[in-house]
Amino acid sequence: MKKINYSKAHARYLKKLKKEKALVAFWQIFVFIAFLGIWELFSSVGVLDPFFFSSPSRIATTLATLASSGNLWIHIWTSLYETVLGFIIAIVLGTIIAILLWWSERLRKIFEPYLIILNSLPKIALGPLIVLWVGSGTGATIVMCVLICIIITTMSMLGAFISCEQDKIMLMKSMHANKFQILFKLILPHSLPEFISVLKINVGLSWVGTVMGEYLSSKAGLGYLINYGSQMLQLDIVMTSIVLLCVLAGGMYLCVCPLEKRYPK
Amino acid sequence: MEKFLEFKDVSYFYQTKESEIHALDRLSFDIGSCEFASLVGPSGCGKTTILSLVAGLLSASEGEILLDGKKIEKNDSRIGYMFQRDQLFEWRTIWQNITLGLEIQKKKKDEKMLALCEELLKKYDLYNFKNKKPRQLSGGMRQRVALIRTLALQPQLLLLDEPFSALDFQTRLKVCDDVFEIIKNEKKTALLVTHDISEALSMSDKVIILSSRPASVKEVMKLNFEGSTPLKKREDKDFGKNFDKIWRNLT
Ligand SMILES: Nc1ncnc2c1ncn2[C@@H]1O[C@H](COP(=O)(O)OP(=O)(O)O)[C@@H](O)[C@H]1O
Ligand SMILES: [Mg+2]
């Protein structure tokens, strides 16, 4: 590659970009600190009743007590384990189902109405049934998580598979590719960007599934903790759990993001 | 010249729920080996259908298609198909794109075939881009890559479906010359589909003029212009006359 000497305007442009980036970062941190500060201030002067709204300092204390009793890790671990497992099962199963539906047009036609109904159905409605079938606890939560993520995975992946240009398939056929080769060398790589966006959507959905599952029936987990806290009217625990959920879901999202950089659209 | 590809009274019907589309009507023509033939005809007349039949992607409703005297079969390795637009796979490097066919046919370890790919890349100024992705190449270069991908499988007959239609005029003339040179160098028989009359005239030994759908052969013109490249052939004194003739025939 040739090294090119750009004009001074380019340097100015880069500097502007950098400045803009720093400015955004500054305001992001500022908003965060201001939010915490105002929250703390209002609850200490009595504008907000800390009993209902908690406060950053009370959340910190709650965190410390929970951590020292060792329960905190159990709750975090339970929820994280359920979410990640549900997420992985839903992605793998959902993609396999999408592949089967792509493979056989007849299968696709048969199942299309069922997919649409299942997609529209609020999965929480199945909650009591799930508890009866698989028993309460971790299993039920994972099933709930899978149910919520799998339909959207199947529908999005199938959509991506089908959107592959017909001429590209013809090209493969003209080189005598069989259906397996068309799948592995064309359809799947073509659908990788969609797969990554499905992953991102499912990070959010799998946490919805876990919290919902834990509301239904559970003995541990952050959803359980929220439920417990609100029943005992200990809103510090509720708020603390929500903060933890934010951190965990954000962390999981960040784990997926590098994939998108690596395989851009 | 012996007949390499021969259409004998070939008809084709597309079936849809609403109706039956009569695309080809008792079509007969032939192409000699190493000949460059063009199909011209109004859009939607059935040109792509003809190529799909030759490539074995469709099979004729009536009549027969012979290749070297024998009825054409599915997956005939003597045929290479170059599609409208380059259809390069963005997630593969140029090298991986070119060797796609070898990979599919499990010939990726065939040293001779790989050597041919390398040679083609070098010969046609793409070797430095071997490990680049298609999006880093210009339209004309991408088209050359698509052609080399087709040539990598060493077909005798090349099918080209409006391969230049996505290019701007300048690039188009240049790529036309390139592709023509490559095909003549490699001694291939070619069947080019185009709706650009001057493109057909400048590249071919023979132009087959089709009627509107259902396509049948209206006229076959043998050409013999002065000049070694399409661009030079355009300067032949009879070029304009022939252009008018086809133009009148098409409208
Ligand atoms: N898969 C298909 N099903 C039904 N009709 C088709 C199909 N493919 C092409 N046709 C119709 O057949 C005719 C010829 O198509 P085509 O060979 O693609 O034309 P051309 O390449 O000359 O523009 C067109 O009228 C088109 O609408
Ligand atoms: Mg066409």
Coordinates of C-alpha atoms and ligand atoms in Angstrom, one line a residue:
Chain A
M1 CA 0.0 0.0 0.0
K2 CA 1.2 3.5 -0.8
K3 CA 1.5 5.9 2.0
I4 CA -0.5 9.0 1.2
N5 CA 0.1 12.5 2.5
Y6 CA -3.3 14.0 3.3
S7 CA -3.9 17.7 3.5
K8 CA -4.0 19.6 6.8
A9 CA -7.8 19.6 6.6
H10 CA -7.7 15.8 7.1
A11 CA -5.8 16.3 10.4
R12 CA -8.2 19.0 11.4
Y13 CA -11.1 16.6 10.6
L14 CA -9.6 13.8 12.7
K15 CA -9.0 16.2 15.5
K16 CA -12.7 17.3 15.4
L17 CA -13.8 13.7 15.4
K18 CA -11.7 13.0 18.4
K19 CA -13.0 16.0 20.2
E20 CA -16.6 15.0 19.5
K21 CA -15.9 11.6 20.9
A22 CA -14.4 13.0 24.1
L23 CA -17.3 15.4 24.5
V24 CA -19.9 12.6 24.2
A25 CA -18.0 10.5 26.7
F26 CA -17.8 13.4 29.1
W27 CA -21.5 14.0 28.9
Q28 CA -22.3 10.4 29.3
I29 CA -20.3 10.3 32.6
F30 CA -21.8 13.6 33.6
V31 CA -25.3 12.4 33.2
F32 CA -24.5 9.3 35.2
I33 CA -23.0 11.2 38.1
A34 CA -25.7 13.9 38.0
F35 CA -28.4 11.2 38.1
L36 CA -26.8 9.6 41.1
G37 CA -26.2 12.9 42.8
I38 CA -29.7 14.2 42.4
W39 CA -31.2 10.9 43.4
E40 CA -29.0 10.9 46.6
L41 CA -29.7 14.6 47.3
F42 CA -33.5 14.3 46.8
S43 CA -33.8 11.3 49.0
S44 CA -31.7 12.8 51.8
V45 CA -33.6 16.1 51.9
G46 CA -37.0 14.2 51.7
V47 CA -38.2 15.2 48.2
L48 CA -38.1 11.4 47.4
D49 CA -39.1 9.0 50.1
P50 CA -36.1 6.6 50.4
F51 CA -38.5 3.9 51.5
F52 CA -40.0 3.8 48.1
F53 CA -37.2 5.1 45.9
S54 CA -34.2 3.9 47.8
S55 CA -31.0 5.9 47.1
P56 CA -27.5 5.2 45.7
S57 CA -26.0 5.0 49.2
R58 CA -28.6 2.6 50.4
I59 CA -28.1 0.5 47.3
A60 CA -24.4 0.4 48.1
T61 CA -25.0 -0.7 51.7
T62 CA -27.5 -3.3 50.5
L63 CA -24.9 -4.6 48.1
A64 CA -22.3 -4.8 50.8
T65 CA -24.6 -6.7 53.2
L66 CA -25.7 -9.1 50.5
A67 CA -22.2 -9.6 49.4
S68 CA -20.9 -10.3 52.9
S69 CA -23.7 -12.9 53.5
G70 CA -22.6 -14.6 50.4
N71 CA -26.2 -14.7 49.0
L72 CA -25.5 -12.1 46.4
W73 CA -23.2 -14.4 44.4
I74 CA -25.8 -17.2 44.5
H75 CA -28.5 -14.9 43.1
I76 CA -26.2 -13.5 40.4
W77 CA -24.9 -16.9 39.5
T78 CA -28.4 -18.4 39.2
S79 CA -29.7 -15.7 37.0
L80 CA -26.6 -15.5 34.8
Y81 CA -26.5 -19.3 34.4
E82 CA -30.2 -19.4 33.5
T83 CA -30.0 -16.6 31.0
V84 CA -26.8 -17.7 29.3
L85 CA -28.0 -21.3 29.0
G86 CA -31.5 -20.3 27.8
F87 CA -29.8 -17.9 25.3
I88 CA -27.6 -20.6 23.9
I89 CA -30.3 -23.2 23.7
A90 CA -32.6 -20.8 22.0
I91 CA -30.0 -19.7 19.4
V92 CA -28.9 -23.2 18.6
L93 CA -32.3 -24.8 18.4
G94 CA -33.9 -21.8 16.7
T95 CA -31.2 -21.7 14.0
I96 CA -31.5 -25.5 13.5
I97 CA -35.3 -25.2 13.1
A98 CA -34.8 -22.3 10.6
I99 CA -32.4 -24.5 8.6
L100 CA -34.9 -27.3 8.5
L101 CA -37.6 -24.9 7.4
W102 CA -35.3 -23.5 4.7
W103 CA -34.4 -26.9 3.5
S104 CA -38.0 -28.1 2.9
E105 CA -40.4 -25.6 1.4
R106 CA -43.3 -27.9 2.3
L107 CA -42.2 -28.0 5.9
R108 CA -42.1 -24.2 5.8
K109 CA -45.6 -23.9 4.4
I110 CA -47.0 -26.4 7.0
F111 CA -45.4 -24.6 10.0
E112 CA -45.8 -21.0 8.9
P113 CA -49.2 -20.4 10.6
Y114 CA -48.0 -22.0 13.7
L115 CA -45.0 -19.9 13.8
I116 CA -47.1 -16.8 13.4
I117 CA -49.4 -17.8 16.2
L118 CA -46.6 -18.7 18.6
N119 CA -44.9 -15.4 17.8
S120 CA -47.9 -13.4 18.7
L121 CA -48.7 -15.4 21.8
P122 CA -47.5 -13.8 25.0
K123 CA -45.2 -16.5 26.3
I124 CA -45.8 -15.6 29.9
A125 CA -49.3 -17.1 29.5
L126 CA -47.6 -20.5 29.4
G127 CA -45.8 -19.8 32.7
P128 CA -48.1 -21.8 35.0
L129 CA -48.1 -24.7 32.6
I130 CA -44.3 -24.7 32.4
V131 CA -44.1 -24.8 36.2
L132 CA -46.5 -27.8 36.3
W133 CA -44.6 -29.6 33.6
V134 CA -41.0 -29.1 34.5
G135 CA -41.4 -28.2 38.1
S136 CA -40.5 -24.9 39.7
G137 CA -37.0 -23.6 39.8
T138 CA -34.1 -23.2 37.4
G139 CA -35.6 -25.6 34.8
A140 CA -38.8 -23.6 34.5
T141 CA -36.9 -20.4 34.1
I142 CA -34.6 -21.7 31.4
V143 CA -37.7 -23.1 29.5
M144 CA -39.3 -19.7 29.7
C145 CA -36.2 -18.0 28.5
V146 CA -35.9 -20.4 25.6
L147 CA -39.5 -19.9 24.6
I148 CA -39.2 -16.2 24.5
C149 CA -36.0 -16.2 22.4
I150 CA -36.5 -19.2 20.0
I151 CA -39.4 -18.0 17.9
I152 CA -37.8 -14.7 17.0
T153 CA -34.5 -16.5 16.3
T154 CA -36.2 -18.9 13.9
M155 CA -38.2 -16.2 12.1
S156 CA -35.3 -13.9 11.7
M157 CA -32.9 -16.5 10.6
L158 CA -35.4 -18.0 8.1
G159 CA -36.0 -14.5 6.8
A160 CA -32.2 -14.1 6.2
F161 CA -31.9 -17.5 4.6
I162 CA -34.7 -16.8 2.2
S163 CA -33.4 -13.3 1.3
C164 CA -30.3 -14.8 -0.3
E165 CA -30.2 -13.7 -3.9
Q166 CA -31.6 -16.3 -6.3
D167 CA -28.8 -15.8 -8.8
K168 CA -26.2 -16.7 -6.2
I169 CA -28.0 -20.0 -5.6
M170 CA -28.1 -20.5 -9.4
L171 CA -24.4 -19.8 -9.5
M172 CA -23.7 -22.5 -6.9
K173 CA -25.9 -24.9 -8.9
S174 CA -24.2 -24.0 -12.1
M175 CA -21.0 -25.2 -10.4
H176 CA -22.8 -28.4 -9.4
A177 CA -23.1 -27.6 -5.7
N178 CA -25.4 -29.9 -3.7
K179 CA -27.9 -28.6 -1.2
F180 CA -25.5 -29.0 1.7
Q181 CA -22.8 -27.0 -0.1
I182 CA -25.4 -24.3 -0.9
L183 CA -26.3 -24.2 2.8
F184 CA -22.8 -24.1 4.2
K185 CA -20.9 -22.1 1.6
L186 CA -23.6 -19.6 0.7
I187 CA -26.8 -19.4 2.9
L188 CA -25.1 -19.5 6.3
P189 CA -22.3 -17.1 5.6
H190 CA -24.7 -14.8 3.8
S191 CA -26.9 -14.8 7.0
L192 CA -24.0 -14.1 9.4
P193 CA -24.8 -10.4 9.9
E194 CA -28.4 -11.2 10.6
F195 CA -27.3 -13.9 13.1
I196 CA -25.3 -11.3 15.0
S197 CA -28.2 -8.9 15.2
V198 CA -30.3 -11.8 16.4
L199 CA -27.8 -12.4 19.1
K200 CA -28.0 -8.8 20.2
I201 CA -31.8 -8.9 20.3
N202 CA -31.7 -12.1 22.3
V203 CA -29.5 -10.7 24.9
G204 CA -32.3 -8.4 26.0
L205 CA -35.0 -11.0 25.5
S206 CA -33.3 -13.8 27.4
W207 CA -33.1 -11.5 30.5
V208 CA -36.8 -10.8 30.1
G209 CA -37.3 -14.6 30.1
T210 CA -35.2 -15.2 33.1
V211 CA -36.8 -12.4 35.2
M212 CA -40.3 -13.6 34.2
G213 CA -39.4 -17.2 34.9
E214 CA -38.1 -16.3 38.3
Y215 CA -41.2 -14.2 39.1
L216 CA -43.3 -17.3 38.4
S217 CA -41.4 -19.7 40.6
S218 CA -37.9 -19.7 42.0
K219 CA -35.8 -19.9 45.1
A220 CA -32.9 -17.8 43.9
G221 CA -31.9 -15.3 41.2
L222 CA -32.3 -11.6 40.7
G223 CA -35.9 -11.9 39.6
Y224 CA -36.6 -13.8 42.8
L225 CA -34.8 -11.1 44.8
I226 CA -37.0 -8.4 43.2
N227 CA -40.1 -10.4 43.9
Y228 CA -39.0 -11.1 47.5
G229 CA -38.0 -7.5 48.1
S230 CA -41.3 -6.0 46.9
Q231 CA -43.3 -8.5 49.0
M232 CA -41.3 -7.7 52.1
L233 CA -41.5 -4.0 51.2
Q234 CA -37.7 -3.8 51.1
L235 CA -37.3 -1.6 48.1
D236 CA -33.6 -1.3 48.6
I237 CA -33.3 -4.9 47.6
V238 CA -35.5 -4.4 44.6
M239 CA -33.5 -1.4 43.4
T240 CA -30.2 -3.2 44.0
S241 CA -31.3 -6.1 42.0
I242 CA -32.4 -3.9 39.1
V243 CA -29.0 -2.2 39.1
L244 CA -27.3 -5.6 39.0
L245 CA -29.6 -6.6 36.1
C246 CA -28.5 -3.5 34.2
V247 CA -24.8 -4.3 34.8
L248 CA -25.2 -8.0 33.8
A249 CA -27.3 -7.4 30.7
G250 CA -25.0 -4.6 29.6
G251 CA -22.0 -6.9 30.1
M252 CA -23.6 -9.6 28.0
Y253 CA -24.3 -7.2 25.3
L254 CA -20.7 -6.0 25.3
C255 CA -19.6 -9.7 24.9
V256 CA -21.7 -9.8 21.6
C257 CA -20.5 -6.5 20.2
P258 CA -17.0 -7.6 19.2
L259 CA -18.6 -10.2 16.9
E260 CA -20.3 -7.4 15.0
K261 CA -17.0 -5.5 14.5
R262 CA -15.4 -8.7 13.2
Y263 CA -18.1 -9.6 10.8
P264 CA -19.6 -6.3 9.6
K265 CA -22.6 -6.2 7.3
Chain B
M1 CA -17.1 -25.6 -38.7
E2 CA -18.5 -28.5 -36.7
K3 CA -21.4 -27.7 -34.5
F4 CA -20.5 -27.5 -30.8
L5 CA -23.8 -26.5 -29.3
E6 CA -27.1 -27.1 -31.1
F7 CA -30.7 -26.2 -30.3
K8 CA -33.2 -28.3 -32.2
D9 CA -36.8 -27.0 -32.0
V10 CA -36.5 -26.2 -28.4
S11 CA -39.6 -24.9 -26.6
Y12 CA -39.9 -24.0 -23.0
F13 CA -42.9 -23.2 -20.8
Y14 CA -42.8 -21.7 -17.3
Q15 CA -45.6 -22.9 -15.1
T16 CA -47.2 -20.5 -12.6
K17 CA -50.4 -20.7 -10.7
E18 CA -52.1 -18.1 -12.8
S19 CA -50.9 -19.2 -16.2
E20 CA -48.4 -20.9 -18.4
I21 CA -45.7 -18.6 -19.8
H22 CA -44.5 -19.6 -23.2
A23 CA -40.9 -18.5 -23.2
L24 CA -39.3 -20.3 -26.1
D25 CA -40.9 -21.4 -29.3
R26 CA -39.3 -24.1 -31.4
L27 CA -35.9 -22.4 -31.2
S28 CA -33.2 -23.7 -33.5
F29 CA -29.6 -22.5 -33.8
D30 CA -26.1 -23.8 -33.5
I31 CA -22.7 -22.5 -32.5
G32 CA -19.4 -23.9 -33.8
S33 CA -16.5 -24.6 -31.4
C34 CA -14.4 -21.6 -30.5
E35 CA -17.1 -19.4 -32.0
F36 CA -18.3 -16.3 -30.1
A37 CA -22.0 -16.0 -30.5
S38 CA -24.4 -13.4 -29.1
L39 CA -28.1 -13.6 -28.4
V40 CA -29.9 -10.3 -28.8
G41 CA -33.6 -9.7 -28.3
P42 CA -36.0 -7.5 -26.5
S43 CA -35.9 -7.8 -22.7
G44 CA -38.1 -10.5 -21.3
C45 CA -38.0 -12.5 -24.5
G46 CA -36.4 -15.6 -23.0
K47 CA -32.6 -15.0 -23.3
T48 CA -31.8 -16.0 -19.7
T49 CA -34.0 -19.0 -20.2
I50 CA -31.9 -20.2 -23.1
L51 CA -28.7 -20.0 -21.0
S52 CA -30.4 -21.8 -18.0
L53 CA -31.4 -24.6 -20.4
V54 CA -27.8 -24.9 -21.6
A55 CA -26.5 -24.9 -18.1
G56 CA -28.9 -27.6 -17.1
L57 CA -30.6 -25.5 -14.5
L58 CA -33.9 -26.0 -16.5
S59 CA -34.8 -28.8 -18.9
A60 CA -36.5 -28.2 -22.2
S61 CA -40.2 -28.8 -22.5
E62 CA -39.9 -29.9 -26.1
G63 CA -37.0 -30.4 -28.5
E64 CA -33.4 -31.2 -27.7
I65 CA -30.2 -29.5 -27.0
L66 CA -27.0 -31.2 -28.2
L67 CA -23.5 -30.5 -26.9
D68 CA -20.8 -31.9 -29.2
G69 CA -23.4 -34.1 -30.8
K70 CA -24.8 -35.6 -27.5
K71 CA -27.9 -34.6 -25.6
I72 CA -27.0 -32.2 -22.8
E73 CA -27.1 -33.5 -19.3
K74 CA -27.3 -31.9 -15.8
N75 CA -23.9 -31.0 -14.2
D76 CA -21.9 -31.1 -17.4
S77 CA -18.5 -29.8 -16.5
R78 CA -17.8 -28.5 -20.0
I79 CA -20.1 -25.6 -19.3
G80 CA -19.4 -22.4 -17.3
Y81 CA -22.0 -19.8 -16.5
M82 CA -21.2 -16.2 -15.8
F83 CA -24.2 -14.3 -14.3
Q84 CA -25.6 -10.9 -14.6
R85 CA -23.7 -8.8 -12.0
D86 CA -20.6 -10.5 -10.7
Q87 CA -22.2 -12.4 -7.8
L88 CA -19.0 -12.5 -5.9
F89 CA -19.3 -13.6 -2.3
E90 CA -18.4 -10.6 -0.1
W91 CA -17.2 -12.7 2.8
R92 CA -14.6 -14.5 0.7
T93 CA -11.3 -13.1 -0.6
I94 CA -10.7 -12.9 -4.3
W95 CA -8.7 -16.1 -4.2
Q96 CA -11.5 -17.9 -2.2
N97 CA -14.0 -16.6 -4.7
I98 CA -12.0 -17.9 -7.7
T99 CA -11.5 -21.3 -6.2
L100 CA -15.2 -21.7 -5.1
G101 CA -16.0 -24.0 -7.9
L102 CA -12.9 -26.2 -7.2
E103 CA -14.0 -26.3 -3.6
I104 CA -17.5 -27.4 -4.5
Q105 CA -16.2 -30.1 -6.9
K106 CA -13.6 -31.2 -4.3
K107 CA -10.7 -30.3 -6.5
K108 CA -9.1 -27.9 -4.1
K109 CA -6.0 -30.2 -3.8
D110 CA -5.6 -30.5 -7.6
E111 CA -2.2 -28.7 -8.0
K112 CA -2.8 -28.3 -11.7
M113 CA -6.1 -26.5 -11.3
L114 CA -4.7 -24.3 -8.5
A115 CA -1.8 -23.4 -10.7
L116 CA -4.2 -22.4 -13.5
C117 CA -6.0 -20.1 -11.1
E118 CA -2.8 -18.4 -10.1
E119 CA -1.8 -18.1 -13.7
L120 CA -5.1 -16.5 -14.7
L121 CA -4.8 -14.0 -11.8
K122 CA -1.4 -13.0 -12.9
K123 CA -2.2 -12.8 -16.5
Y124 CA -5.2 -10.6 -16.0
D125 CA -3.6 -8.2 -13.4
L126 CA -5.4 -9.4 -10.3
Y127 CA -2.6 -11.3 -8.5
N128 CA -2.0 -8.4 -6.1
F129 CA -5.6 -8.4 -5.1
K130 CA -5.6 -12.2 -4.3
N131 CA -6.2 -11.7 -0.6
K132 CA -8.5 -8.7 -0.9
K133 CA -12.2 -8.7 -0.4
P134 CA -14.5 -8.0 -3.4
R135 CA -15.6 -4.7 -2.0
Q136 CA -12.1 -3.4 -2.3
L137 CA -12.1 -3.9 -6.1
S138 CA -13.6 -1.7 -8.9
G139 CA -16.6 -2.9 -11.0
G140 CA -14.4 -3.8 -13.9
M141 CA -12.0 -5.8 -11.8
R142 CA -14.9 -7.6 -10.1
Q143 CA -16.2 -8.7 -13.5
R144 CA -12.8 -10.1 -14.4
V145 CA -12.7 -12.0 -11.1
A146 CA -16.1 -13.4 -11.9
L147 CA -14.8 -14.5 -15.3
I148 CA -11.8 -16.2 -13.9
R149 CA -14.0 -17.9 -11.3
T150 CA -15.9 -19.4 -14.3
L151 CA -12.7 -20.2 -16.2
A152 CA -11.1 -21.9 -13.2
L153 CA -13.3 -25.0 -13.8
Q154 CA -11.9 -25.1 -17.4
P155 CA -15.2 -25.1 -19.2
Q156 CA -15.3 -25.3 -23.0
L157 CA -18.5 -23.4 -23.4
L158 CA -19.0 -20.1 -21.6
L159 CA -22.4 -18.7 -21.0
L160 CA -22.4 -15.0 -20.3
D161 CA -25.7 -13.3 -19.2
E162 CA -25.5 -9.5 -19.7
P163 CA -22.2 -9.6 -17.8
F164 CA -21.5 -5.9 -18.4
S165 CA -24.9 -4.4 -17.7
A166 CA -24.0 -3.2 -14.2
L167 CA -21.0 -1.3 -15.4
D168 CA -20.8 2.3 -16.5
F169 CA -20.0 3.0 -20.2
Q170 CA -16.3 3.7 -19.9
T171 CA -15.6 0.6 -17.8
R172 CA -17.9 -1.4 -20.0
L173 CA -15.8 -0.8 -23.2
K174 CA -12.7 -1.7 -21.3
V175 CA -14.1 -4.8 -19.7
C176 CA -15.5 -5.9 -23.0
D177 CA -12.1 -5.8 -24.5
D178 CA -10.6 -7.7 -21.5
V179 CA -13.2 -10.4 -21.5
F180 CA -13.0 -10.8 -25.2
E181 CA -9.2 -11.1 -25.0
I182 CA -9.4 -13.7 -22.2
I183 CA -12.0 -15.8 -24.0
K184 CA -10.1 -15.8 -27.3
N185 CA -6.8 -16.5 -25.5
E186 CA -8.2 -19.4 -23.7
K187 CA -9.9 -20.7 -26.9
K188 CA -13.4 -21.0 -25.5
T189 CA -16.7 -21.1 -27.2
A190 CA -18.9 -18.4 -25.9
L191 CA -22.6 -17.6 -25.9
L192 CA -23.2 -14.0 -24.8
V193 CA -26.6 -12.5 -23.9
T194 CA -26.9 -8.8 -24.3
H195 CA -29.5 -6.2 -25.2
D196 CA -26.8 -3.8 -26.4
I197 CA -26.5 -4.2 -30.1
S198 CA -23.1 -2.7 -30.5
E199 CA -21.7 -4.9 -27.8
A200 CA -23.0 -7.9 -29.6
L201 CA -21.7 -6.7 -32.9
S202 CA -18.2 -5.8 -31.6
M203 CA -17.7 -9.1 -29.7
S204 CA -19.2 -11.8 -31.9
D205 CA -18.6 -14.0 -34.9
K206 CA -22.3 -14.6 -35.0
V207 CA -25.3 -12.7 -33.8
I208 CA -28.6 -14.5 -33.2
I209 CA -31.5 -12.2 -33.3
L210 CA -34.5 -13.3 -31.3
S211 CA -38.2 -12.3 -31.6
S212 CA -40.1 -11.1 -28.6
R213 CA -41.6 -13.7 -26.3
P214 CA -42.0 -16.5 -27.1
A215 CA -38.5 -16.3 -28.5
S216 CA -37.7 -17.9 -31.8
V217 CA -34.8 -17.2 -34.1
K218 CA -35.5 -14.2 -36.4
E219 CA -32.2 -14.1 -38.1
V220 CA -28.6 -15.2 -37.7
M221 CA -25.9 -12.8 -38.8
K222 CA -22.4 -13.9 -39.5
L223 CA -19.9 -11.1 -38.9
N224 CA -16.5 -10.5 -40.2
F225 CA -15.2 -7.1 -39.0
E226 CA -11.7 -5.8 -39.3
G227 CA -9.9 -5.5 -36.0
S228 CA -8.5 -7.7 -33.3
T229 CA -10.5 -6.2 -30.3
P230 CA -14.1 -5.2 -29.9
L231 CA -13.1 -1.6 -29.6
K232 CA -11.3 -1.7 -33.0
K233 CA -14.1 -3.7 -34.6
R234 CA -16.4 -0.8 -33.8
E235 CA -14.5 1.3 -36.3
D236 CA -15.2 -1.0 -39.2
K237 CA -17.0 0.7 -42.0
D238 CA -19.8 -1.9 -42.1
F239 CA -20.4 -1.6 -38.3
G240 CA -23.1 1.0 -38.7
K241 CA -24.9 -0.7 -41.5
N242 CA -25.1 -3.9 -39.5
F243 CA -26.2 -2.0 -36.4
D244 CA -29.1 -0.6 -38.4
K245 CA -30.0 -4.0 -39.7
I246 CA -30.3 -5.5 -36.3
W247 CA -32.1 -2.4 -34.9
R248 CA -34.7 -2.6 -37.6
N249 CA -35.1 -6.3 -37.0
L250 CA -35.6 -5.8 -33.3
T251 CA -38.3 -3.2 -33.6
Ligands
LIG1 N1 -39.2 -18.7 -12.8 C1 -40.1 -18.1 -13.7 N2 -41.4 -18.4 -13.6 C2 -42.3 -17.8 -14.4 N3 -42.0 -17.0 -15.4 C3 -40.7 -16.7 -15.6 C4 -39.7 -17.3 -14.8 N4 -38.5 -16.8 -15.2 C5 -38.7 -16.0 -16.3 N5 -40.0 -16.0 -16.5 C6 -40.7 -15.3 -17.6 O1 -40.2 -15.8 -18.9 C7 -39.9 -14.8 -19.8 C8 -38.5 -14.9 -20.2 O2 -37.6 -14.6 -19.2 P1 -36.1 -14.4 -19.3 O3 -35.5 -15.6 -20.0 O4 -35.5 -14.1 -18.0 O5 -36.0 -13.1 -20.3 P2 -34.7 -12.2 -20.7 O6 -33.5 -12.8 -20.0 O7 -34.7 -12.3 -22.2 O8 -35.0 -10.9 -20.2 C9 -40.2 -13.5 -19.1 O9 -41.5 -13.0 -19.6 C10 -40.3 -13.8 -17.6 O10 -41.3 -13.1 -17.0
MG2 MG -32.2 -12.0 -18.5

